[in-house]
Coordinates of C-alpha atoms in Angstrom, one line a residue:
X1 CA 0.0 0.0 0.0
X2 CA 1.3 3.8 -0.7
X3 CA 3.2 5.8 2.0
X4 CA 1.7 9.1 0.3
X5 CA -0.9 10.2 -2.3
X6 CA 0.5 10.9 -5.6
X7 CA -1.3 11.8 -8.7
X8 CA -1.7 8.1 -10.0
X9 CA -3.8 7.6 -6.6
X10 CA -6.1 10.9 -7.7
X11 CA -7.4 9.4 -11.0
X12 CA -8.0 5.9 -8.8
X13 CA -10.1 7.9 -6.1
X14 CA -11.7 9.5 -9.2
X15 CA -12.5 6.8 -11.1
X16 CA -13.6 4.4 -7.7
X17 CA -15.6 7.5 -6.3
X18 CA -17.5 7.8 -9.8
X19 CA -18.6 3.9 -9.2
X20 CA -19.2 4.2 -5.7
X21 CA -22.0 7.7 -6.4
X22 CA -23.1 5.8 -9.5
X23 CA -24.0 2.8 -7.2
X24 CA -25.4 4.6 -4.3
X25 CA -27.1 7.2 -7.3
X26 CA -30.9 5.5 -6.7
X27 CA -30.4 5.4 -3.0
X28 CA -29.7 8.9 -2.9
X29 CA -32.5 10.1 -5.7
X30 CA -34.6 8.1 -4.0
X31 CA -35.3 9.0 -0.6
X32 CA -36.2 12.8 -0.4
X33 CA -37.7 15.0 2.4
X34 CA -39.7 16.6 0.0
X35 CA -42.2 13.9 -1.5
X36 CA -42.0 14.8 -5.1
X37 CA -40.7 12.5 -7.6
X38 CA -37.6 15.0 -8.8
X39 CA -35.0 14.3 -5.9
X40 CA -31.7 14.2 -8.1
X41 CA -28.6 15.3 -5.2
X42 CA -27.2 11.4 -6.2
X43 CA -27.2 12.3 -9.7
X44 CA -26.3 15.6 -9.8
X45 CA -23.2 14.6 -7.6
X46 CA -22.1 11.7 -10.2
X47 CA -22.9 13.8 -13.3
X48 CA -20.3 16.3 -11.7
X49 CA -17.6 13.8 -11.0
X50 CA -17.7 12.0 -14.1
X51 CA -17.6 15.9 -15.6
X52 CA -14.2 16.0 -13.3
X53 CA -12.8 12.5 -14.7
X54 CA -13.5 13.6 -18.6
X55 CA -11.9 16.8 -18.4
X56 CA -9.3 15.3 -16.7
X57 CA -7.9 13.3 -19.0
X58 CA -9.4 10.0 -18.0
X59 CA -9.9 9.0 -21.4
X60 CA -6.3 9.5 -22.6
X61 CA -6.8 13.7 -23.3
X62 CA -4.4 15.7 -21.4
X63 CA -3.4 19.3 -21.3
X64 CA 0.4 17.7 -20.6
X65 CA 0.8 18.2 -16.9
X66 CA 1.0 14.9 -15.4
X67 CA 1.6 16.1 -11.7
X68 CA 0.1 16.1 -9.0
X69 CA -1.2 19.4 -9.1
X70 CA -2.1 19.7 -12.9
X71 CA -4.2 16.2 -12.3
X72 CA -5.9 18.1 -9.5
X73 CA -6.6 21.2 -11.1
X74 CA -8.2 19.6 -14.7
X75 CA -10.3 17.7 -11.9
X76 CA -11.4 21.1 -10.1
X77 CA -12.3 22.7 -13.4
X78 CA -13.7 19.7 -14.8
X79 CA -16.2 19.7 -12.1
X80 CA -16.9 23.0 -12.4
X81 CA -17.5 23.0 -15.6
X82 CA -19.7 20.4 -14.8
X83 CA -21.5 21.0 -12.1
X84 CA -25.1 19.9 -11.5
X85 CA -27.4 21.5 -8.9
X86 CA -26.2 23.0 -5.2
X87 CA -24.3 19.5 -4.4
X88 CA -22.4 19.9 -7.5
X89 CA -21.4 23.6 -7.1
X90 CA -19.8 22.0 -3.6
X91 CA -18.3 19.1 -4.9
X92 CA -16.6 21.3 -7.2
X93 CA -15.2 23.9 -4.5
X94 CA -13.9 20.6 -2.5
X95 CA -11.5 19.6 -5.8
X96 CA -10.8 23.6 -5.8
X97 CA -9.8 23.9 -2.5
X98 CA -7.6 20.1 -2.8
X99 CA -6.2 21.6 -5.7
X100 CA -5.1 24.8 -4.0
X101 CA -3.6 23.4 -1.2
X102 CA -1.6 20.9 -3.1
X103 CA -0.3 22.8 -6.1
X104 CA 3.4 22.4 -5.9
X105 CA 3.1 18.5 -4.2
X106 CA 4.6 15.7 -5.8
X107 CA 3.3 13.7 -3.5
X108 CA 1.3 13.8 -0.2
X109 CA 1.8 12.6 3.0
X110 CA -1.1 12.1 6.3
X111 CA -0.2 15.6 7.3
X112 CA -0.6 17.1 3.8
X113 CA -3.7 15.3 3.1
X114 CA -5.5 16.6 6.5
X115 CA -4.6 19.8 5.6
X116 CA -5.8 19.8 1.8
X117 CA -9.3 18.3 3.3
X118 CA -9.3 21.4 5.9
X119 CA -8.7 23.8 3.4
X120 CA -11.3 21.9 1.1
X121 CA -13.8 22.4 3.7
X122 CA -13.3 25.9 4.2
X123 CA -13.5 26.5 -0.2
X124 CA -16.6 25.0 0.1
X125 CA -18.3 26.9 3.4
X126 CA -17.2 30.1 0.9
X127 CA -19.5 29.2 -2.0
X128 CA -22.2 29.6 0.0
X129 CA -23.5 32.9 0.5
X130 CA -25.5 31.8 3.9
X131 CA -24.2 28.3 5.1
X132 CA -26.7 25.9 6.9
X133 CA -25.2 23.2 9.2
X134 CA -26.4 20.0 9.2
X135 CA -25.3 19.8 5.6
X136 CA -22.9 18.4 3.5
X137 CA -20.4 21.5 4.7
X138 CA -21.2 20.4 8.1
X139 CA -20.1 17.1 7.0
X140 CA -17.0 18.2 5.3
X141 CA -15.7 20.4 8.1
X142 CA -15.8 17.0 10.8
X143 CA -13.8 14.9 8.0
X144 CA -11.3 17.5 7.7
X145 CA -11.3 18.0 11.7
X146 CA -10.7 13.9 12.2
X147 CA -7.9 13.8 9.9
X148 CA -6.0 16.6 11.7
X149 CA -6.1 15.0 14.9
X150 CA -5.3 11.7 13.4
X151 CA -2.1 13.3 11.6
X152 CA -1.3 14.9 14.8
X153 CA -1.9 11.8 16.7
X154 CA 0.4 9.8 14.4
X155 CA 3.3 12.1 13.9
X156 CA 4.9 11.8 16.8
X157 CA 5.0 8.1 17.0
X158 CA 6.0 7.9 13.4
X159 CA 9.1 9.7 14.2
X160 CA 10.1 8.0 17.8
X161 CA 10.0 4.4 16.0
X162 CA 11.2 5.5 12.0
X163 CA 8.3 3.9 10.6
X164 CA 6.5 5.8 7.7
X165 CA 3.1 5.1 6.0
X166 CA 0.9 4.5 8.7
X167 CA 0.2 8.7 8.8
X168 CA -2.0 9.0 5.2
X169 CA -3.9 5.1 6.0
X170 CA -4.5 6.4 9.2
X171 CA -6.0 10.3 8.1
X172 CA -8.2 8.5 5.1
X173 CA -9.6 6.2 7.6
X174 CA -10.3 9.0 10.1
X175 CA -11.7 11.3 7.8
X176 CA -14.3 8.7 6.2
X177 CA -15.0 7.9 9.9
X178 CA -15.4 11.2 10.9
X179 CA -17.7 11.9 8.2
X180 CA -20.1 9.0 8.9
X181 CA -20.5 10.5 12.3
X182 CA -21.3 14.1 11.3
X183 CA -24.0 12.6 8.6
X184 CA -25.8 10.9 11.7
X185 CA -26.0 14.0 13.5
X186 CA -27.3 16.1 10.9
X187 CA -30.9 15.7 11.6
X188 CA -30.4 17.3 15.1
X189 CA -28.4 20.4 13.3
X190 CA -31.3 20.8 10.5
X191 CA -35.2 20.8 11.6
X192 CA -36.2 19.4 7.7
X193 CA -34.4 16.4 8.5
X194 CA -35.3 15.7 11.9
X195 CA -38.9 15.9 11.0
X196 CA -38.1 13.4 7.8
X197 CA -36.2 11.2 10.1
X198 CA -33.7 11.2 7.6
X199 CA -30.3 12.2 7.0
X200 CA -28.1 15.2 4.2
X201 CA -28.1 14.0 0.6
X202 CA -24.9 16.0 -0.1
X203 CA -23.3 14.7 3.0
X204 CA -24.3 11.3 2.0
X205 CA -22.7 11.5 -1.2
X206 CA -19.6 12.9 0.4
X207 CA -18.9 10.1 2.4
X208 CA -19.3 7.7 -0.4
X209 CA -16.0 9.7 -2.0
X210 CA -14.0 9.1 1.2
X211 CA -15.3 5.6 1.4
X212 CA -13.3 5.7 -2.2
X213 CA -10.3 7.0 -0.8
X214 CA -10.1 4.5 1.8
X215 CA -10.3 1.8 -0.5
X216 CA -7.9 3.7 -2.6
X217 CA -4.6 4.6 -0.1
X218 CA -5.7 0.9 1.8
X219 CA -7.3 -1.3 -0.5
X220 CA -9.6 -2.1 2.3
X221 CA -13.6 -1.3 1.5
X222 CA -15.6 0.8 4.5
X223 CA -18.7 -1.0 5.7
X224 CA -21.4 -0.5 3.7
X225 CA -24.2 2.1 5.2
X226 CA -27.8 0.2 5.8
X227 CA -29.8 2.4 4.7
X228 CA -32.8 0.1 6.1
X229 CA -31.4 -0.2 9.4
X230 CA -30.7 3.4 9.6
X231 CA -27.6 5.5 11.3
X232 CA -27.0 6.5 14.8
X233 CA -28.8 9.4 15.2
X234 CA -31.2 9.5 12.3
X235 CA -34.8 8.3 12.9
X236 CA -36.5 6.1 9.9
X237 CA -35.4 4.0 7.3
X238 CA -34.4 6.6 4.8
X239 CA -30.5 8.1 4.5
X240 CA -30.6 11.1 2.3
X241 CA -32.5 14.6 1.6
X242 CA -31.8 17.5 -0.9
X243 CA -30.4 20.8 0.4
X244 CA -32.6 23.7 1.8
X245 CA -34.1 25.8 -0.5
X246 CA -33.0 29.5 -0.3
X247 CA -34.6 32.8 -1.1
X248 CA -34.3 36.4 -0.3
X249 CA -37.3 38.3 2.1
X250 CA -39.0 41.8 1.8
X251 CA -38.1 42.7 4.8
X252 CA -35.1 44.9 3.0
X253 CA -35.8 48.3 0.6
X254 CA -33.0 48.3 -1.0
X255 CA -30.9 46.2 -3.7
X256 CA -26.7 47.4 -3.7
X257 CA -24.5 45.8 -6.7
X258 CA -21.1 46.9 -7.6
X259 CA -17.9 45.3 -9.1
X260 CA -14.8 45.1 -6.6
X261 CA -11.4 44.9 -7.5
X262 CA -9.8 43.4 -4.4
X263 CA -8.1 40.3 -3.6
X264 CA -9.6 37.0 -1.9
X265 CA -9.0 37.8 1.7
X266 CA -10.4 40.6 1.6
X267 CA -13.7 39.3 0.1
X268 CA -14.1 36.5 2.2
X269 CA -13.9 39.1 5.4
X270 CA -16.4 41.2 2.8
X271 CA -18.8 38.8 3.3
X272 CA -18.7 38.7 6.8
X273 CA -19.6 42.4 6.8
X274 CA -22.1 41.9 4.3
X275 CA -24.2 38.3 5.5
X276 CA -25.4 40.3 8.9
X277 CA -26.5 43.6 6.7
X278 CA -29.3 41.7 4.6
X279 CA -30.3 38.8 2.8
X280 CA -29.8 37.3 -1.4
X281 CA -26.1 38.2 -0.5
X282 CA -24.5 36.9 -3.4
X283 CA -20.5 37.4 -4.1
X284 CA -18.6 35.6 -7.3
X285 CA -15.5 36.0 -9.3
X286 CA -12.0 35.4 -9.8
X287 CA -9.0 36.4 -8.2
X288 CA -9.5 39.9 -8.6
X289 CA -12.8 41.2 -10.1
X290 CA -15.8 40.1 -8.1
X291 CA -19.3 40.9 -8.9
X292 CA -21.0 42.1 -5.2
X293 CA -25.0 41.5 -5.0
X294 CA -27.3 42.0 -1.7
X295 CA -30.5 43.4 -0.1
X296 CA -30.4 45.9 2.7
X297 CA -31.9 48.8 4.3
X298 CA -28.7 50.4 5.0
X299 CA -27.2 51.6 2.0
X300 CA -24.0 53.0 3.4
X301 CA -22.9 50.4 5.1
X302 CA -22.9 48.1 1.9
X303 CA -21.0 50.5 -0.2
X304 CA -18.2 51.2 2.7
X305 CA -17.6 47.7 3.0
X306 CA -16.8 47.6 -0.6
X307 CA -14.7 50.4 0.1
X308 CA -12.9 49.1 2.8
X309 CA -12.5 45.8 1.0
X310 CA -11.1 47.5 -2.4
X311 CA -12.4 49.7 -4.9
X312 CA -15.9 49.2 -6.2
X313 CA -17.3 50.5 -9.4
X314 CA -20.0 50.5 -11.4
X315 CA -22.3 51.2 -8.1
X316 CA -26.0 50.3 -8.9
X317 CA -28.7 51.3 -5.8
X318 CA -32.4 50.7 -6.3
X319 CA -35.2 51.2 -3.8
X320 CA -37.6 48.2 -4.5
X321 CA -40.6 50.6 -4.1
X322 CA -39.7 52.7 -6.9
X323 CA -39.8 50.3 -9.3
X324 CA -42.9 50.4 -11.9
X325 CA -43.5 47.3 -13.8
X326 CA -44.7 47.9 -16.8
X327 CA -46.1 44.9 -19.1
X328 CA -44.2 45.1 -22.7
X329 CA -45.8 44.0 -26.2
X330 CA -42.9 43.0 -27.5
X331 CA -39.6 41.3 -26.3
X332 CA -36.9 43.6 -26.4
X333 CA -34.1 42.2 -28.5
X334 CA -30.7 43.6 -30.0
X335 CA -27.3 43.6 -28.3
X336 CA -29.0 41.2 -25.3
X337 CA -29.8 38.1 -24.9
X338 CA -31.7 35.6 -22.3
X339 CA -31.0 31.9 -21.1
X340 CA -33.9 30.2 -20.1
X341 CA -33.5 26.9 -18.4
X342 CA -36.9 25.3 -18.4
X343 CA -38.4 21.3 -19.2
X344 CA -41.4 20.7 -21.4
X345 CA -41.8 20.9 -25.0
X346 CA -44.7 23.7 -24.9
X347 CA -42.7 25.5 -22.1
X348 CA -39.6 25.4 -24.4
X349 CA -42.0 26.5 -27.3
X350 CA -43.6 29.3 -24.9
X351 CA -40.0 30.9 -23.8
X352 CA -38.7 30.6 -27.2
X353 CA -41.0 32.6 -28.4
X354 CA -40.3 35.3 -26.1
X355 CA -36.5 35.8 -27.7
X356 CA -34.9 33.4 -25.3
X357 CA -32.2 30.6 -25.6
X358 CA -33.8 27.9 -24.3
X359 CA -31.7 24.8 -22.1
X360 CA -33.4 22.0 -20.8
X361 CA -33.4 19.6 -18.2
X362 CA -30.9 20.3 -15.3
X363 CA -27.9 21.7 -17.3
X364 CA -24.4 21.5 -15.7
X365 CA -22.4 24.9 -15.7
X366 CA -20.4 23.7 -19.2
X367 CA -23.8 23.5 -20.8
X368 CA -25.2 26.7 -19.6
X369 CA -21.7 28.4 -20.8
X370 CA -22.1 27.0 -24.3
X371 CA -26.0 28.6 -23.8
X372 CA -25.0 32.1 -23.0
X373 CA -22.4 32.1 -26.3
X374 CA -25.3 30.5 -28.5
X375 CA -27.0 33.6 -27.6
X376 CA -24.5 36.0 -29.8
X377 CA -24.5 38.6 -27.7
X378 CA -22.3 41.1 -25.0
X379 CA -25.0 41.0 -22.8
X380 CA -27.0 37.8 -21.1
X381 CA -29.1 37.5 -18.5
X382 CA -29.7 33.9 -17.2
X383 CA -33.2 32.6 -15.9
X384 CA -32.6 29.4 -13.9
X385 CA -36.2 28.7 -12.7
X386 CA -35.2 26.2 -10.0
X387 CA -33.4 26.9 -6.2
X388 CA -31.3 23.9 -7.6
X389 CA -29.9 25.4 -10.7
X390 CA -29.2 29.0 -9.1
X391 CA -25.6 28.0 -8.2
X392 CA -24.7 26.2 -11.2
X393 CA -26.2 29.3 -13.2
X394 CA -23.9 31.7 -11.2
X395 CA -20.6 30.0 -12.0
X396 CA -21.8 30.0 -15.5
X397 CA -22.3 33.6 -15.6
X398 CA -18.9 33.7 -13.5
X399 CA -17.2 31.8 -15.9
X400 CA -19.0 34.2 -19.1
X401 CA -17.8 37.4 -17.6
X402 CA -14.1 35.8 -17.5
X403 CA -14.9 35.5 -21.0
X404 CA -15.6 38.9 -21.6
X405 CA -19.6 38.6 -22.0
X406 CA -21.4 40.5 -19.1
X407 CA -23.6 38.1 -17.8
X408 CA -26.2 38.8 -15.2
X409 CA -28.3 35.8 -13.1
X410 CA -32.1 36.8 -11.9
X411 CA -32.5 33.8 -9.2
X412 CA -35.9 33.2 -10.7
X413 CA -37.4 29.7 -8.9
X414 CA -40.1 28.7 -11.6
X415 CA -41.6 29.4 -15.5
X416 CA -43.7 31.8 -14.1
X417 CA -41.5 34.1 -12.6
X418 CA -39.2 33.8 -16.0
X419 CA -42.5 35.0 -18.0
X420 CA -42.6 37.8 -15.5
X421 CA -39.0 38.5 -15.5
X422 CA -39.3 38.8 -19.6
X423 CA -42.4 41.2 -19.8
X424 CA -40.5 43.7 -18.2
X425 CA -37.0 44.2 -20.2
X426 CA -36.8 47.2 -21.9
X427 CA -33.6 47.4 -24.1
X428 CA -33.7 51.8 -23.5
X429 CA -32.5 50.5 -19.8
X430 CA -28.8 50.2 -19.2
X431 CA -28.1 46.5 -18.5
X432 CA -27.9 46.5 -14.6
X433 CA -31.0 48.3 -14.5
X434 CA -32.4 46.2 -16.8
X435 CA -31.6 42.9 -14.7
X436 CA -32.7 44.4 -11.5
X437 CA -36.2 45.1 -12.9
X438 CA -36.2 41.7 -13.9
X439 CA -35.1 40.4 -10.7
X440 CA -38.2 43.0 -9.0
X441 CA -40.5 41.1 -11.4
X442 CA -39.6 37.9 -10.5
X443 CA -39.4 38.4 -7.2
X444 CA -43.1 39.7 -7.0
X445 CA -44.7 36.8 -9.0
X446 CA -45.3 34.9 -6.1
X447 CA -45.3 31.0 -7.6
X448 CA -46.9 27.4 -6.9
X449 CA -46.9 24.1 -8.2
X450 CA -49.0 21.1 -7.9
X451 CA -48.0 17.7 -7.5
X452 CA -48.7 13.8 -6.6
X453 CA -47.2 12.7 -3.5
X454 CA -44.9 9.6 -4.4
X455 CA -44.7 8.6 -0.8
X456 CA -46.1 9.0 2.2
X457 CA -44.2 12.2 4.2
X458 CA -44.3 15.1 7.3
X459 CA -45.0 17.9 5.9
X460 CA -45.6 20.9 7.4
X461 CA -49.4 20.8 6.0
X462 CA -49.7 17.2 7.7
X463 CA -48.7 13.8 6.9
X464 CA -49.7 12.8 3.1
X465 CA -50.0 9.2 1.4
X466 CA -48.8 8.1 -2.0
X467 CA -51.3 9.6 -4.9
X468 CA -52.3 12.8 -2.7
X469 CA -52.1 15.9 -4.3
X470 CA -49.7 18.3 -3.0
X471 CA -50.0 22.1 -3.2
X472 CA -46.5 23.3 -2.8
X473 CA -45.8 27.3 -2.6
X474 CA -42.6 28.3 -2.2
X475 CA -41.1 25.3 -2.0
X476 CA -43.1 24.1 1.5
X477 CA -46.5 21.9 1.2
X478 CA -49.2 24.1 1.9
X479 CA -52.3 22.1 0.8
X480 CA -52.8 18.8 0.6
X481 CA -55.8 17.6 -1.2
X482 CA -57.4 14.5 -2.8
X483 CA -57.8 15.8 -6.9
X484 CA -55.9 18.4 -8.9
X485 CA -59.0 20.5 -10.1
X486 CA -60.4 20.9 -5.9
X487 CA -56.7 21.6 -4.8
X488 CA -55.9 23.6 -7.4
X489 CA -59.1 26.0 -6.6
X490 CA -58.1 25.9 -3.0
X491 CA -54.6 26.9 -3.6
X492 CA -55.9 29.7 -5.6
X493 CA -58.0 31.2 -3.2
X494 CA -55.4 31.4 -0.5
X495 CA -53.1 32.6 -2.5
X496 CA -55.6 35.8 -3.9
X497 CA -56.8 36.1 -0.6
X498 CA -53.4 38.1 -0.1
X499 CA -54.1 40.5 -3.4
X500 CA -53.3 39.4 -7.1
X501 CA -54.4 41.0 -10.5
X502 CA -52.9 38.4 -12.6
X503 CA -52.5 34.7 -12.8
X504 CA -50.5 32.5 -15.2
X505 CA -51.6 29.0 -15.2
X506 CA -49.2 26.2 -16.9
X507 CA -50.3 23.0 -18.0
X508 CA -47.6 19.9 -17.3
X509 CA -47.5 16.1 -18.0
X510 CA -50.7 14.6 -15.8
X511 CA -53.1 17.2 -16.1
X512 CA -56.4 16.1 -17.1
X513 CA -57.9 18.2 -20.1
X514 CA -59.7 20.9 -18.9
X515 CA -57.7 21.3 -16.0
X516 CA -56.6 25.1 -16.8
X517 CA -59.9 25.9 -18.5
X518 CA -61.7 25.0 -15.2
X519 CA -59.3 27.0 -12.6
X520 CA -60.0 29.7 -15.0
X521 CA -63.6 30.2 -14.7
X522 CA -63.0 29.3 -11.1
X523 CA -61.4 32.6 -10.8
X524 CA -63.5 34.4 -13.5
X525 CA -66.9 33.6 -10.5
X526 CA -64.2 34.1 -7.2
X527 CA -62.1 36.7 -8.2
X528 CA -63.9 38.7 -10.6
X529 CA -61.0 41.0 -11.6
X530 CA -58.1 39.1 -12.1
X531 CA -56.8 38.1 -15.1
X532 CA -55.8 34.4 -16.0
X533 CA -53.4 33.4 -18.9
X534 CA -53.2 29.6 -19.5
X535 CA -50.5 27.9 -21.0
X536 CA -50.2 23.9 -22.0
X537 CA -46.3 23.4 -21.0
X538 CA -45.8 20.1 -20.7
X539 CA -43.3 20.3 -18.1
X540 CA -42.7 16.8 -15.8
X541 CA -43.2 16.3 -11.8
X542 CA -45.9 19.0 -12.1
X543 CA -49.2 19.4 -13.5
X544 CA -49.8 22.9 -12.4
X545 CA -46.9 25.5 -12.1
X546 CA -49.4 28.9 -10.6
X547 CA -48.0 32.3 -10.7
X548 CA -49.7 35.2 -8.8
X549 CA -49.4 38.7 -9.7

């Protein structure tokens, strides 16, 4: 067995990690807290590795550096690249952060290892704007905590006695163990999971990868997890749940964007100024130029951070309250473009129409790249329509400003809100502007889907069976009823009873014919003034996607 990583060992962790998520992928898909039939962490996280192991050179391409370190970084931007979802945007910052800490290594010892995984941790704590423990960072940080003490623990006996090797066996081993712990406490660090009695997707994935490193530095296979019997500390018989949803409050008047010019210490301490100011903080770039986006009430305070951090430029204040929406004929095109990510032929149809590059599915960050140059333009705003593909869409549009194409992301969560976003562009505004009425748009089309429970769940409505229909606004169940058509008039009426003048109605896979047509006049004899559009979409998962205006 090997005294000390080298880069042979990181395309056989690779390669055995890509087997292990693409065994464990239906395990992971499958057991969800939320009881709709799209849970895809296990997938998303394979689909990003085997990203990582093509770029890398896995298949005999190679950009000629054979090292360590250049086998580490074609793995970190490989994954980028192609990054599915939230767990992929993570999994990508951990090969980042390895790849930083080990640049100039030849090889790597226990003591080098532990600190690659700590610094790994720490890359991927930073890509998330407002971290939430019980996670897979949560998870990340213990592994990288368990492999310090183990290279500390081992160091000094290593010397006394001249043996050498048992340091790196004994930090892999530690590390996967570590892990496995964390991922059994998560449910007591995150509410969602306790009241699923299950345990973090992410951090499930995660420790499959060590599980692969162990088996790579020992040869020796970890115990398998039984996911019927359960873990220590996790109630049920199910082992895995998608990450939180996120989304910005109106509790704060004010949007602040600027571009900084300022190295990365200084915007990591940035964002600790920043998180406690407001909410949707949202901070990405390279090196040097970093594109700075939050919501607070004071103003000030925002901007002389950015001072204090570097020099900002390009400062762009808006009071939400002053912004008129005003409903365009026409979509504006010329020197700007859209990226729409959307599923469902008539959706695809529908957004097309409205000038936009269409992508479908759940794109990875590569795909959504080659999107935003198919648009031919300078300028790009990206839709993502789901709280999954929001980070993946931000290191595109990271990766398209590198490029020299200003690229802007409105954290829209669904069709509807895209179709609101697009009404309002108005090709007179400067850019910025523009983007921030879209993002005011969105952000006031308040959206719901309806969907068939595929198994029985706590929600916070109450418990639902397979076949009930589910109401879900906002990403939480609100209603839980027995037939589309009654719980789609239901959810309708609560959400008018807060104010609307305008609902879109979209059509998926599973509606029954008439389903629109009837939610229509619903609202033509409850609500007398509001307006209904109704569109047939096609989209899967959901028969129903309901915007309120």
């Amino acid at each position: 067995m090997p005294d000390s990583v080298d880069a042979a060992a990181v395309r056989r962790w690779c390669a055995t990690g890509l087997g292990g998520l693409r065994r464990h992928e239906a395990e992971i898909n499958a057991l969800n807290v939320y009881p709709v039939p799209d849970g895809d962490t296990g997938t998303n996280m394979m689909l990003t590795l085997a990203a990582a192991v093509e770029a890398a050179g896995f298949a005999g391409s190679t950009d000629g550096d054979e090292s360590l370190g250049g086998v580490l970084r074609r793995v970190a931007r490989g994954a980028l690249l192609g990054a599915r979802g939230n767990s992929g945007i993570i999994l990508a910052q951990v090969f980042k952060g390895l790849a930083e800490s080990l640049a100039d290594a030849e090889t790597v010892d226990g003591a080098a290892l532990a600190r690659a995984l700590d610094h790994a941790a720490k890359t991927a704590y930073q890509a998330v704007a407002a971290p939430v423990e019980g996670t897979v960072l949560t998870v990340g940080v213990a592994a990288a905590k368990a492999a310090l003490t183990a290279a500390e623990s081992v160091d000094g006996a290593e010397r006394a006695d001249g043996r050498r090797g048992g340091g790196i066996r004994a930090v892999v081993r530690a590390a996967a163990h570590g892990a496995r712990i964390a991922l059994a406490h998560t449910p007591e660090q995150l509410p969602a999971l306790a009241r699923a009695g299950v345990v973090d997707a992410g951090g499930r994935g995660f420790v499959v990868l060590l599980d692969a490193l162990v088996e790579t530095v020992t040869g020796e296979r970890m115990p398998e997890l039984d996911s019927a019997a359960g873990l220590p500390g996790a109630r049920g018989h199910r082992t895995v749940v998608e990450m939180e949803r996120e989304a910005g409050s109106d509790e704060f008047a004010y949007e602040v964007q600027y571009l900084l010019e300022a190295p990365a210490d200084a915007v990591r301490e940035l964002k600790h100024r920043l998180a406690p100011l407001g909410d949707s903080l949202v901070v990405v770039g390279d090196d040097r130029t970093w594109h700075v986006h939050v919501h607070v009430n004071d103003i000030g305070a925002a901007v002389e951070a950015g001072v204090e951090a570097g020099r900002p430029s390009r400062i762009s204040v808006t009071r939400f309250a002053d912004q008129v929406r005003v409903r365009q004929s026409e979509v504006a095109h010329g020197p700007r473009g859209v990226v729409v990510v959307c599923s469902g032929a008539g959706l695809g149809e529908l957004l097309a129409g409205e000038g936009a590059t269409v992508v479908g599915g759940t794109p990875s960050t590569g795909e959504l790249l080659e999107a935003i140059r198919r648009a031919g333009t300078e300028r790009v705003v990206v839709l993502p329509n789901d709280p999954n593909v929001l980070a993946v869409a931000t290191a595109a549009a990271a990766e398209a400003r590198a490029a020299g194409i200003r690229a802007g992301v409105v954290p829209t969560r669904s069709p509807v809100q895209a179709l609101a976003a697009l009404a309002v562009r108005d090709a007179q505004r400067r850019f910025e502007d523009d983007v921030i009425a879209m993002a005011e748009a969105a952000a006031r089309c308040r959206s719901a889907e309806l969907t068939v429970a595929s198994r029985e769940a706590l929600t916070v409505a109450g418990r639902c069976q397979p076949g009930d229909v589910l109401a879900i606004v906002d990403g939480e169940v609100n209603l839980i009823g027995d037939d589309l058509p009654g719980t789609g008039q239901r959810l309708l009426d609560r959400m008018l009873s807060g104010g609307g003048e305008l609902v879109t109605l979209i059509a998926g896979q599973g509606a029954p014919e008439g389903l629109a047509d009837a939610l229509r006049d619903h609202v033509a004899g409850a609500w007398p003034f509001v307006e209904v559009q109704c569109f047939e979409g096609g989209q899967p998962h959901y028969p129903l996607l309901v915007g309120v205006e």
